[in-house]
Amino acid sequence: MLNWFRALLFAALFTPSVLLAQTSTLAATPPMGWNSWNLFAGRVTDKDVRAAADAMVSSGMKDAGYIYINIDDTWQGQRDAQGNIQANSKFPDMKALADYVHSKGLKIGIYSSPGPQTCAHYEGSYGHEEQDAKTYAAWGFDYLKYDLCSFRQIMNQQAPNDPAKATQMMKDAYVKMHKALLATGRPILYSLCQYGWDGVWEWGPSVGGNSWRTTGDINPTWDRMTLIGFSQAGLSKYAGPGHWNDPDMLEVGNGKLNMDENRLHMSLWAILAAPLLAGNDLSQMKPEISAILTNREVIAIDQDPLGKQGDRVSEVGPEEIWAKPLKGGDKAVALFNRDDTPLPMTLKLSDVGFASGAKATDIWAAKDLGRLQNTYTVTVPRHGVVLLRLSK
Ligand code: GLA
């Protein structure tokens, strides 16, 4: 009887369907956290990562839902004689660092490439996929960003002038690491980064991706942030619990983005059900930036359990209206003004499914607007947003 029970338990634990079920509980809502790249790029050290974990807690971001502390490129050193990847001198002890981040009640992420080299020319995982996955699991990592980088050269060498074969090679490379991660038995969120090539949103889930970058790199400028954010129109049908479109990490608090631009950035990413990975210096964060990143109502839109990405409803010159369905029939509606001057914008409630009116809250103004009928007109600041939550 006992043996029979053991056999059943063993089968239940180790059949592939259970392994897949384990991954589908990862990223049930879009991942939230911090990543080192946007601010520190190649300068990131163990100390910066610990400081980010400390500040994640002390700033209230952890309480607001931010969990992952992700190390991006440039942590890698050489491989040892057995081929095991070592961290470089900026990261003296990866296991101790992971333990430290976990001791704060947070999770920790790491970065690699399917190619021989990462984008910053550090050691990639090519030919060492299983070994690297085991190392990440042994160190205690919970998240892997897997960035195509030099694997493109392998594709060019082995499939010159054969785009279909090259695409298949890329998919195979992502599957290979997915299987290696599953085999570790540790739940490790799998974040694909190949800049949105070859319609990755159509096949990202089938290679095990919990998220996939949809574009090239963001930077902290109005032009780049909006070019990326507003280009996401039409992708909503590809996102859902366990698998998300990723328009890249947040630049809130970086560069010269002003407060209206930061609020627009945060609102647009929330409407897109995008991963919310802050990219600023959390330990030097101004209160007004922290207020944007931790706004509970905005985060609730991004993290809504229905798991539906929002999409564009209308675009008239610089005026864009986007809406995101929420659990229980509510909707988040954003009125975006991309112009260089303030503009009065009018929302027709019937355009967003509330022909017989809606109760409304202006989220950034934290103001109950009462019941709206037919239309709502409001002046939207230049490069700004009015974000509403509507309910029946
Ligand atoms: C690529 C990625 C970035 C970052 C860098 C690191 O450019 O798209 O997000 O990870 O590599 O080198």
Tab-separated table of C-alpha atoms and ligand atoms in Angstrom:
chain	number	residue	atom	x	y	z
A	1	MET	CA	0.000	0.000	0.000
A	2	LEU	CA	2.770	2.369	1.002
A	3	ASN	CA	4.775	1.498	-2.125
A	4	TRP	CA	1.719	2.034	-4.283
A	5	PHE	CA	1.234	5.463	-2.703
A	6	ARG	CA	4.905	6.325	-3.209
A	7	ALA	CA	4.747	5.332	-6.866
A	8	LEU	CA	1.713	7.539	-7.372
A	9	LEU	CA	3.381	10.465	-5.616
A	10	PHE	CA	6.529	10.010	-7.672
A	11	ALA	CA	4.537	9.947	-10.916
A	12	ALA	CA	2.589	13.033	-9.870
A	13	LEU	CA	5.741	14.962	-9.001
A	14	PHE	CA	7.830	14.103	-11.996
A	15	THR	CA	5.549	13.924	-15.000
A	16	PRO	CA	6.044	16.824	-17.415
A	17	SER	CA	2.496	18.136	-16.936
A	18	VAL	CA	3.219	18.815	-13.279
A	19	LEU	CA	6.464	20.535	-14.186
A	20	LEU	CA	4.535	22.743	-16.584
A	21	ALA	CA	1.868	23.420	-13.971
A	22	GLN	CA	4.631	24.588	-11.655
A	23	THR	CA	5.741	27.204	-14.202
A	24	SER	CA	2.218	28.449	-14.871
A	25	THR	CA	1.903	29.549	-11.232
A	26	LEU	CA	4.938	31.765	-11.839
A	27	ALA	CA	4.034	35.283	-12.946
A	28	ALA	CA	0.286	34.808	-12.416
A	29	THR	CA	0.351	38.618	-12.584
A	30	PRO	CA	3.104	40.661	-14.277
A	31	PRO	CA	6.397	40.427	-12.362
A	32	MET	CA	7.300	43.410	-10.157
A	33	GLY	CA	10.734	44.328	-8.898
A	34	TRP	CA	13.915	46.214	-9.750
A	35	ASN	CA	16.674	45.625	-12.303
A	36	SER	CA	20.207	47.016	-12.214
A	37	TRP	CA	20.665	47.839	-15.905
A	38	ASN	CA	18.827	51.109	-16.558
A	39	LEU	CA	20.830	53.034	-13.985
A	40	PHE	CA	23.995	51.061	-13.148
A	41	ALA	CA	24.584	49.271	-16.476
A	42	GLY	CA	28.083	47.677	-16.354
A	43	ARG	CA	28.997	49.309	-13.027
A	44	VAL	CA	26.642	47.234	-10.854
A	45	THR	CA	28.211	45.595	-7.782
A	46	ASP	CA	27.162	43.327	-4.925
A	47	LYS	CA	26.901	46.452	-2.745
A	48	ASP	CA	24.448	48.146	-5.151
A	49	VAL	CA	22.253	45.037	-5.221
A	50	ARG	CA	22.172	44.827	-1.417
A	51	ALA	CA	21.392	48.552	-1.230
A	52	ALA	CA	18.534	48.062	-3.704
A	53	ALA	CA	17.130	45.241	-1.555
A	54	ASP	CA	17.405	47.384	1.600
A	55	ALA	CA	15.712	50.336	-0.101
A	56	MET	CA	13.022	48.132	-1.612
A	57	VAL	CA	11.910	47.387	1.925
A	58	SER	CA	12.526	50.789	3.580
A	59	SER	CA	10.867	52.773	0.766
A	60	GLY	CA	7.637	50.769	1.030
A	61	MET	CA	8.042	49.322	-2.462
A	62	LYS	CA	8.082	45.770	-1.142
A	63	ASP	CA	4.770	46.405	0.646
A	64	ALA	CA	3.400	47.781	-2.632
A	65	GLY	CA	4.212	44.465	-4.357
A	66	TYR	CA	7.761	44.793	-5.756
A	67	ILE	CA	9.523	41.483	-5.093
A	68	TYR	CA	12.370	40.736	-7.540
A	69	ILE	CA	15.847	42.264	-7.221
A	70	ASN	CA	17.392	41.492	-10.599
A	71	ILE	CA	21.076	41.614	-11.476
A	72	ASP	CA	21.461	42.345	-15.193
A	73	ASP	CA	24.577	41.959	-17.350
A	74	THR	CA	28.228	42.156	-16.144
A	75	TRP	CA	28.204	39.919	-13.061
A	76	GLN	CA	29.971	37.050	-14.883
A	77	GLY	CA	33.584	35.976	-14.484
A	78	GLN	CA	35.424	33.026	-16.035
A	79	ARG	CA	34.423	29.355	-15.935
A	80	ASP	CA	36.388	27.056	-13.639
A	81	ALA	CA	38.180	23.907	-14.840
A	82	GLN	CA	34.878	21.962	-14.730
A	83	GLY	CA	33.134	24.650	-16.761
A	84	ASN	CA	31.171	26.104	-13.850
A	85	ILE	CA	30.450	29.791	-14.236
A	86	GLN	CA	31.991	32.035	-11.569
A	87	ALA	CA	30.968	35.568	-10.718
A	88	ASN	CA	33.578	38.311	-11.235
A	89	SER	CA	35.232	40.386	-8.524
A	90	LYS	CA	32.261	42.790	-8.317
A	91	PHE	CA	30.254	39.882	-6.858
A	92	PRO	CA	32.400	38.050	-4.282
A	93	ASP	CA	29.748	35.522	-3.182
A	94	MET	CA	26.563	35.001	-5.179
A	95	LYS	CA	25.044	32.514	-2.737
A	96	ALA	CA	25.549	34.934	0.164
A	97	LEU	CA	24.027	37.738	-1.914
A	98	ALA	CA	20.966	35.622	-2.756
A	99	ASP	CA	20.630	34.660	0.928
A	100	TYR	CA	20.775	38.338	1.879
A	101	VAL	CA	18.051	39.306	-0.605
A	102	HIS	CA	15.898	36.367	0.538
A	103	SER	CA	16.379	37.397	4.174
A	104	LYS	CA	14.515	40.607	3.295
A	105	GLY	CA	11.530	38.598	2.055
A	106	LEU	CA	12.462	39.379	-1.563
A	107	LYS	CA	13.450	37.248	-4.558
A	108	ILE	CA	16.534	37.589	-6.726
A	109	GLY	CA	17.135	37.465	-10.476
A	110	ILE	CA	20.115	36.843	-12.719
A	111	TYR	CA	20.986	37.398	-16.392
A	112	SER	CA	22.587	35.373	-19.173
A	113	SER	CA	22.584	34.784	-22.926
A	114	PRO	CA	22.096	31.693	-25.098
A	115	GLY	CA	25.168	32.918	-27.028
A	116	PRO	CA	28.839	32.551	-26.090
A	117	GLN	CA	28.851	36.180	-24.909
A	118	THR	CA	26.316	38.522	-23.368
A	119	CYS	CA	25.499	41.877	-24.935
A	120	ALA	CA	28.190	43.516	-22.755
A	121	HIS	CA	30.658	40.789	-23.880
A	122	TYR	CA	30.683	38.794	-20.664
A	123	GLU	CA	30.481	34.992	-20.540
A	124	GLY	CA	27.192	33.570	-21.916
A	125	SER	CA	25.625	30.126	-21.446
A	126	TYR	CA	26.273	28.654	-24.919
A	127	GLY	CA	27.138	24.960	-24.475
A	128	HIS	CA	26.717	25.213	-20.675
A	129	GLU	CA	22.956	25.618	-20.356
A	130	GLU	CA	22.213	22.762	-17.920
A	131	GLN	CA	25.293	23.530	-15.883
A	132	ASP	CA	24.404	27.231	-15.603
A	133	ALA	CA	20.782	26.531	-14.680
A	134	LYS	CA	22.026	24.225	-11.892
A	135	THR	CA	24.427	26.914	-10.680
A	136	TYR	CA	21.682	29.574	-10.602
A	137	ALA	CA	19.423	27.191	-8.658
A	138	ALA	CA	22.218	26.252	-6.245
A	139	TRP	CA	22.942	29.934	-5.604
A	140	GLY	CA	19.203	30.451	-4.966
A	141	PHE	CA	18.095	32.512	-7.952
A	142	ASP	CA	14.390	32.917	-8.715
A	143	TYR	CA	14.382	34.705	-12.084
A	144	LEU	CA	16.440	34.496	-15.283
A	145	LYS	CA	16.561	37.129	-18.020
A	146	TYR	CA	17.902	35.330	-21.094
A	147	ASP	CA	19.161	37.814	-23.660
A	148	LEU	CA	19.804	36.737	-27.267
A	149	CYS	CA	22.928	38.903	-27.846
A	150	SER	CA	25.732	36.904	-29.527
A	151	PHE	CA	23.477	33.945	-30.306
A	152	ARG	CA	22.597	36.032	-33.377
A	153	GLN	CA	26.097	35.328	-34.693
A	154	ILE	CA	25.577	31.585	-34.243
A	155	MET	CA	22.320	31.929	-36.187
A	156	ASN	CA	24.093	33.879	-38.952
A	157	GLN	CA	26.890	31.320	-39.157
A	158	GLN	CA	24.696	28.209	-39.141
A	159	ALA	CA	21.706	29.525	-41.054
A	160	PRO	CA	22.991	32.210	-43.426
A	161	ASN	CA	20.208	33.405	-45.727
A	162	ASP	CA	17.737	31.034	-44.099
A	163	PRO	CA	15.510	33.128	-41.804
A	164	ALA	CA	13.147	30.231	-41.032
A	165	LYS	CA	16.013	28.031	-39.851
A	166	ALA	CA	17.517	30.927	-37.888
A	167	THR	CA	14.190	31.526	-36.114
A	168	GLN	CA	13.931	27.831	-35.290
A	169	MET	CA	17.463	27.875	-33.865
A	170	MET	CA	16.497	30.791	-31.648
A	171	LYS	CA	13.340	29.040	-30.425
A	172	ASP	CA	15.343	25.870	-29.748
A	173	ALA	CA	17.885	27.853	-27.733
A	174	TYR	CA	15.106	29.287	-25.566
A	175	VAL	CA	13.512	25.827	-25.121
A	176	LYS	CA	16.875	24.386	-24.134
A	177	MET	CA	17.283	26.794	-21.220
A	178	HIS	CA	13.614	26.408	-20.260
A	179	LYS	CA	14.111	22.653	-19.911
A	180	ALA	CA	17.329	23.188	-17.993
A	181	LEU	CA	15.520	25.504	-15.560
A	182	LEU	CA	12.653	23.027	-15.109
A	183	ALA	CA	15.121	20.226	-14.446
A	184	THR	CA	16.535	22.126	-11.459
A	185	GLY	CA	13.174	21.748	-9.694
A	186	ARG	CA	13.415	25.373	-8.510
A	187	PRO	CA	10.682	27.756	-9.719
A	188	ILE	CA	12.672	30.256	-11.814
A	189	LEU	CA	10.737	32.919	-13.691
A	190	TYR	CA	11.907	32.892	-17.327
A	191	SER	CA	12.179	36.292	-18.980
A	192	LEU	CA	12.993	36.209	-22.700
A	193	CYS	CA	14.882	39.107	-24.240
A	194	GLN	CA	15.268	39.105	-28.025
A	195	TYR	CA	13.883	42.580	-28.711
A	196	GLY	CA	10.508	41.462	-30.096
A	197	TRP	CA	11.869	39.734	-33.189
A	198	ASP	CA	9.917	37.247	-35.276
A	199	GLY	CA	6.625	37.945	-33.501
A	200	VAL	CA	7.878	36.493	-30.214
A	201	TRP	CA	4.464	37.184	-28.634
A	202	GLU	CA	3.071	34.389	-30.849
A	203	TRP	CA	5.541	31.748	-29.634
A	204	GLY	CA	6.932	33.066	-26.319
A	205	PRO	CA	4.668	30.849	-24.172
A	206	SER	CA	5.511	27.730	-26.214
A	207	VAL	CA	9.226	28.071	-25.404
A	208	GLY	CA	8.432	28.489	-21.710
A	209	GLY	CA	8.628	32.285	-21.473
A	210	ASN	CA	6.872	33.976	-18.561
A	211	SER	CA	7.567	37.283	-20.309
A	212	TRP	CA	9.238	38.440	-23.495
A	213	ARG	CA	10.621	41.787	-24.511
A	214	THR	CA	8.597	43.264	-27.366
A	215	THR	CA	11.051	45.984	-28.448
A	216	GLY	CA	14.640	47.198	-28.420
A	217	ASP	CA	16.034	48.959	-25.365
A	218	ILE	CA	14.269	51.762	-23.558
A	219	ASN	CA	16.136	54.872	-22.398
A	220	PRO	CA	15.058	57.665	-20.039
A	221	THR	CA	13.821	60.084	-22.697
A	222	TRP	CA	10.305	61.147	-23.579
A	223	ASP	CA	10.745	60.142	-27.234
A	224	ARG	CA	12.054	56.627	-26.622
A	225	MET	CA	9.714	55.817	-23.725
A	226	THR	CA	6.611	56.878	-25.676
A	227	LEU	CA	7.779	55.321	-28.935
A	228	ILE	CA	8.048	51.976	-27.136
A	229	GLY	CA	4.940	52.294	-24.966
A	230	PHE	CA	2.501	53.429	-27.626
A	231	SER	CA	3.848	50.907	-30.175
A	232	GLN	CA	2.304	48.141	-28.034
A	233	ALA	CA	-1.146	48.695	-29.582
A	234	GLY	CA	-2.559	45.422	-30.871
A	235	LEU	CA	-0.525	43.095	-28.645
A	236	SER	CA	-3.094	42.696	-25.851
A	237	LYS	CA	-4.381	39.328	-27.025
A	238	TYR	CA	-0.994	37.676	-26.494
A	239	ALA	CA	-0.689	38.422	-22.763
A	240	GLY	CA	-2.242	36.526	-19.880
A	241	PRO	CA	-1.490	34.926	-16.524
A	242	GLY	CA	1.952	33.302	-16.660
A	243	HIS	CA	2.994	34.979	-19.930
A	244	TRP	CA	3.347	38.725	-20.485
A	245	ASN	CA	4.455	41.191	-23.128
A	246	ASP	CA	7.429	43.155	-21.785
A	247	PRO	CA	7.946	46.660	-23.241
A	248	ASP	CA	11.166	46.889	-21.154
A	249	MET	CA	11.994	48.092	-17.690
A	250	LEU	CA	10.781	51.315	-16.092
A	251	GLU	CA	12.688	54.584	-16.400
A	252	VAL	CA	10.516	56.320	-13.766
A	253	GLY	CA	12.913	58.567	-11.814
A	254	ASN	CA	15.690	58.353	-14.413
A	255	GLY	CA	16.999	60.885	-16.923
A	256	LYS	CA	15.075	64.085	-17.405
A	257	LEU	CA	11.552	62.659	-17.405
A	258	ASN	CA	9.376	65.180	-15.544
A	259	MET	CA	6.580	64.222	-13.144
A	260	ASP	CA	3.849	64.251	-15.811
A	261	GLU	CA	6.037	62.102	-18.059
A	262	ASN	CA	6.792	59.716	-15.199
A	263	ARG	CA	3.080	59.416	-14.406
A	264	LEU	CA	2.291	58.782	-18.081
A	265	HIS	CA	5.051	56.115	-18.226
A	266	MET	CA	3.744	54.330	-15.117
A	267	SER	CA	0.114	54.549	-16.290
A	268	LEU	CA	0.882	53.230	-19.758
A	269	TRP	CA	2.884	50.282	-18.393
A	270	ALA	CA	-0.007	49.498	-15.982
A	271	ILE	CA	-2.550	49.608	-18.830
A	272	LEU	CA	-0.211	47.265	-20.766
A	273	ALA	CA	-0.088	44.760	-17.863
A	274	ALA	CA	3.667	45.110	-18.280
A	275	PRO	CA	6.258	43.806	-15.851
A	276	LEU	CA	6.960	46.665	-13.419
A	277	LEU	CA	10.725	46.538	-12.977
A	278	ALA	CA	11.934	49.818	-11.548
A	279	GLY	CA	15.279	50.940	-12.956
A	280	ASN	CA	16.141	53.908	-10.744
A	281	ASP	CA	18.412	54.256	-7.718
A	282	LEU	CA	16.044	53.121	-4.966
A	283	SER	CA	18.384	54.254	-2.206
A	284	GLN	CA	18.408	57.862	-3.501
A	285	MET	CA	14.740	58.023	-4.493
A	286	LYS	CA	12.839	61.321	-4.108
A	287	PRO	CA	9.455	61.022	-2.318
A	288	GLU	CA	7.565	62.128	-5.447
A	289	ILE	CA	9.153	59.291	-7.467
A	290	SER	CA	8.407	56.768	-4.765
A	291	ALA	CA	4.794	58.046	-4.717
A	292	ILE	CA	4.504	57.272	-8.439
A	293	LEU	CA	6.066	53.825	-8.198
A	294	THR	CA	4.000	52.820	-5.158
A	295	ASN	CA	0.585	54.227	-6.129
A	296	ARG	CA	-1.648	51.356	-5.020
A	297	GLU	CA	-4.485	52.093	-7.477
A	298	VAL	CA	-2.125	52.156	-10.455
A	299	ILE	CA	-0.413	48.957	-9.331
A	300	ALA	CA	-3.835	47.341	-8.899
A	301	ILE	CA	-4.523	48.046	-12.586
A	302	ASP	CA	-1.270	46.407	-13.670
A	303	GLN	CA	-1.712	43.492	-11.270
A	304	ASP	CA	-5.437	42.956	-11.806
A	305	PRO	CA	-6.142	39.222	-11.371
A	306	LEU	CA	-8.135	38.994	-14.607
A	307	GLY	CA	-4.755	39.276	-16.345
A	308	LYS	CA	-5.937	41.108	-19.452
A	309	GLN	CA	-3.636	43.587	-21.163
A	310	GLY	CA	-5.220	46.886	-22.209
A	311	ASP	CA	-5.186	48.339	-25.696
A	312	ARG	CA	-5.741	51.505	-27.692
A	313	VAL	CA	-9.347	52.659	-28.073
A	314	SER	CA	-8.699	55.778	-30.152
A	315	GLU	CA	-5.913	57.932	-31.512
A	316	VAL	CA	-6.536	61.447	-32.795
A	317	GLY	CA	-3.249	63.235	-33.429
A	318	PRO	CA	-1.452	63.433	-30.062
A	319	GLU	CA	-4.555	62.324	-28.100
A	320	GLU	CA	-4.745	58.632	-27.292
A	321	ILE	CA	-7.331	56.794	-25.214
A	322	TRP	CA	-6.500	53.321	-23.956
A	323	ALA	CA	-8.572	50.925	-21.825
A	324	LYS	CA	-7.885	47.790	-19.803
A	325	PRO	CA	-10.612	45.382	-18.642
A	326	LEU	CA	-10.445	44.578	-14.920
A	327	LYS	CA	-11.922	41.823	-12.798
A	328	GLY	CA	-15.604	42.279	-11.959
A	329	GLY	CA	-16.415	44.422	-15.006
A	330	ASP	CA	-14.448	47.569	-14.066
A	331	LYS	CA	-12.196	49.251	-16.586
A	332	ALA	CA	-9.081	51.377	-16.354
A	333	VAL	CA	-9.193	54.148	-18.941
A	334	ALA	CA	-6.224	56.398	-19.704
A	335	LEU	CA	-6.422	59.695	-21.568
A	336	PHE	CA	-2.898	60.366	-22.838
A	337	ASN	CA	-1.744	63.718	-24.225
A	338	ARG	CA	1.430	63.326	-26.299
A	339	ASP	CA	1.378	66.995	-27.335
A	340	ASP	CA	3.671	69.776	-26.121
A	341	THR	CA	0.731	71.799	-24.755
A	342	PRO	CA	-2.141	70.933	-22.392
A	343	LEU	CA	-5.240	69.726	-24.249
A	344	PRO	CA	-8.893	69.289	-23.324
A	345	MET	CA	-9.748	65.656	-24.039
A	346	THR	CA	-13.192	64.072	-24.192
A	347	LEU	CA	-13.976	60.465	-23.333
A	348	LYS	CA	-17.183	59.008	-24.768
A	349	LEU	CA	-18.277	56.456	-22.196
A	350	SER	CA	-19.900	54.316	-24.893
A	351	ASP	CA	-16.441	53.935	-26.529
A	352	VAL	CA	-15.237	52.018	-23.461
A	353	GLY	CA	-18.337	49.900	-22.847
A	354	PHE	CA	-20.255	52.129	-20.430
A	355	ALA	CA	-23.100	53.419	-22.626
A	356	SER	CA	-25.354	53.832	-19.594
A	357	GLY	CA	-22.810	55.739	-17.524
A	358	ALA	CA	-20.193	54.786	-14.974
A	359	LYS	CA	-18.919	55.602	-11.527
A	360	ALA	CA	-15.448	57.092	-11.918
A	361	THR	CA	-12.313	57.790	-9.916
A	362	ASP	CA	-9.434	59.974	-11.152
A	363	ILE	CA	-6.555	57.894	-9.859
A	364	TRP	CA	-3.594	60.324	-9.867
A	365	ALA	CA	-5.801	63.103	-8.459
A	366	ALA	CA	-7.194	60.587	-5.907
A	367	LYS	CA	-10.614	62.097	-6.587
A	368	ASP	CA	-14.028	60.480	-6.708
A	369	LEU	CA	-15.737	61.904	-9.808
A	370	GLY	CA	-19.151	60.505	-8.929
A	371	ARG	CA	-21.315	59.146	-11.727
A	372	LEU	CA	-20.480	60.149	-15.304
A	373	GLN	CA	-23.000	60.122	-18.163
A	374	ASN	CA	-22.307	60.147	-21.921
A	375	THR	CA	-19.012	62.057	-21.990
A	376	TYR	CA	-16.267	63.327	-19.704
A	377	THR	CA	-14.065	66.257	-20.686
A	378	VAL	CA	-10.881	67.085	-18.822
A	379	THR	CA	-7.710	69.077	-19.497
A	380	VAL	CA	-4.755	66.709	-19.762
A	381	PRO	CA	-1.290	68.212	-19.099
A	382	ARG	CA	1.347	68.275	-21.841
A	383	HIS	CA	3.110	64.884	-21.977
A	384	GLY	CA	0.603	63.815	-19.340
A	385	VAL	CA	-2.243	61.472	-18.494
A	386	VAL	CA	-5.590	61.356	-16.746
A	387	LEU	CA	-6.090	57.822	-15.492
A	388	LEU	CA	-9.632	56.758	-14.559
A	389	ARG	CA	-11.125	53.674	-12.992
A	390	LEU	CA	-14.689	53.140	-14.156
A	391	SER	CA	-17.316	50.817	-12.762
A	392	LYS	CA	-21.020	50.169	-13.476
B	1	GLA	C1	20.506	44.198	-24.012
B	1	GLA	C2	19.168	44.180	-23.266
B	1	GLA	C3	19.207	45.184	-22.125
B	1	GLA	C4	20.358	44.852	-21.183
B	1	GLA	C5	21.663	44.802	-21.968
B	1	GLA	C6	22.803	44.270	-21.107
B	1	GLA	O1	20.722	45.418	-24.657
B	1	GLA	O2	18.115	44.463	-24.143
B	1	GLA	O3	17.988	45.176	-21.419
B	1	GLA	O4	20.106	43.617	-20.577
B	1	GLA	O5	21.569	43.949	-23.100
B	1	GLA	O6	24.007	44.171	-21.811
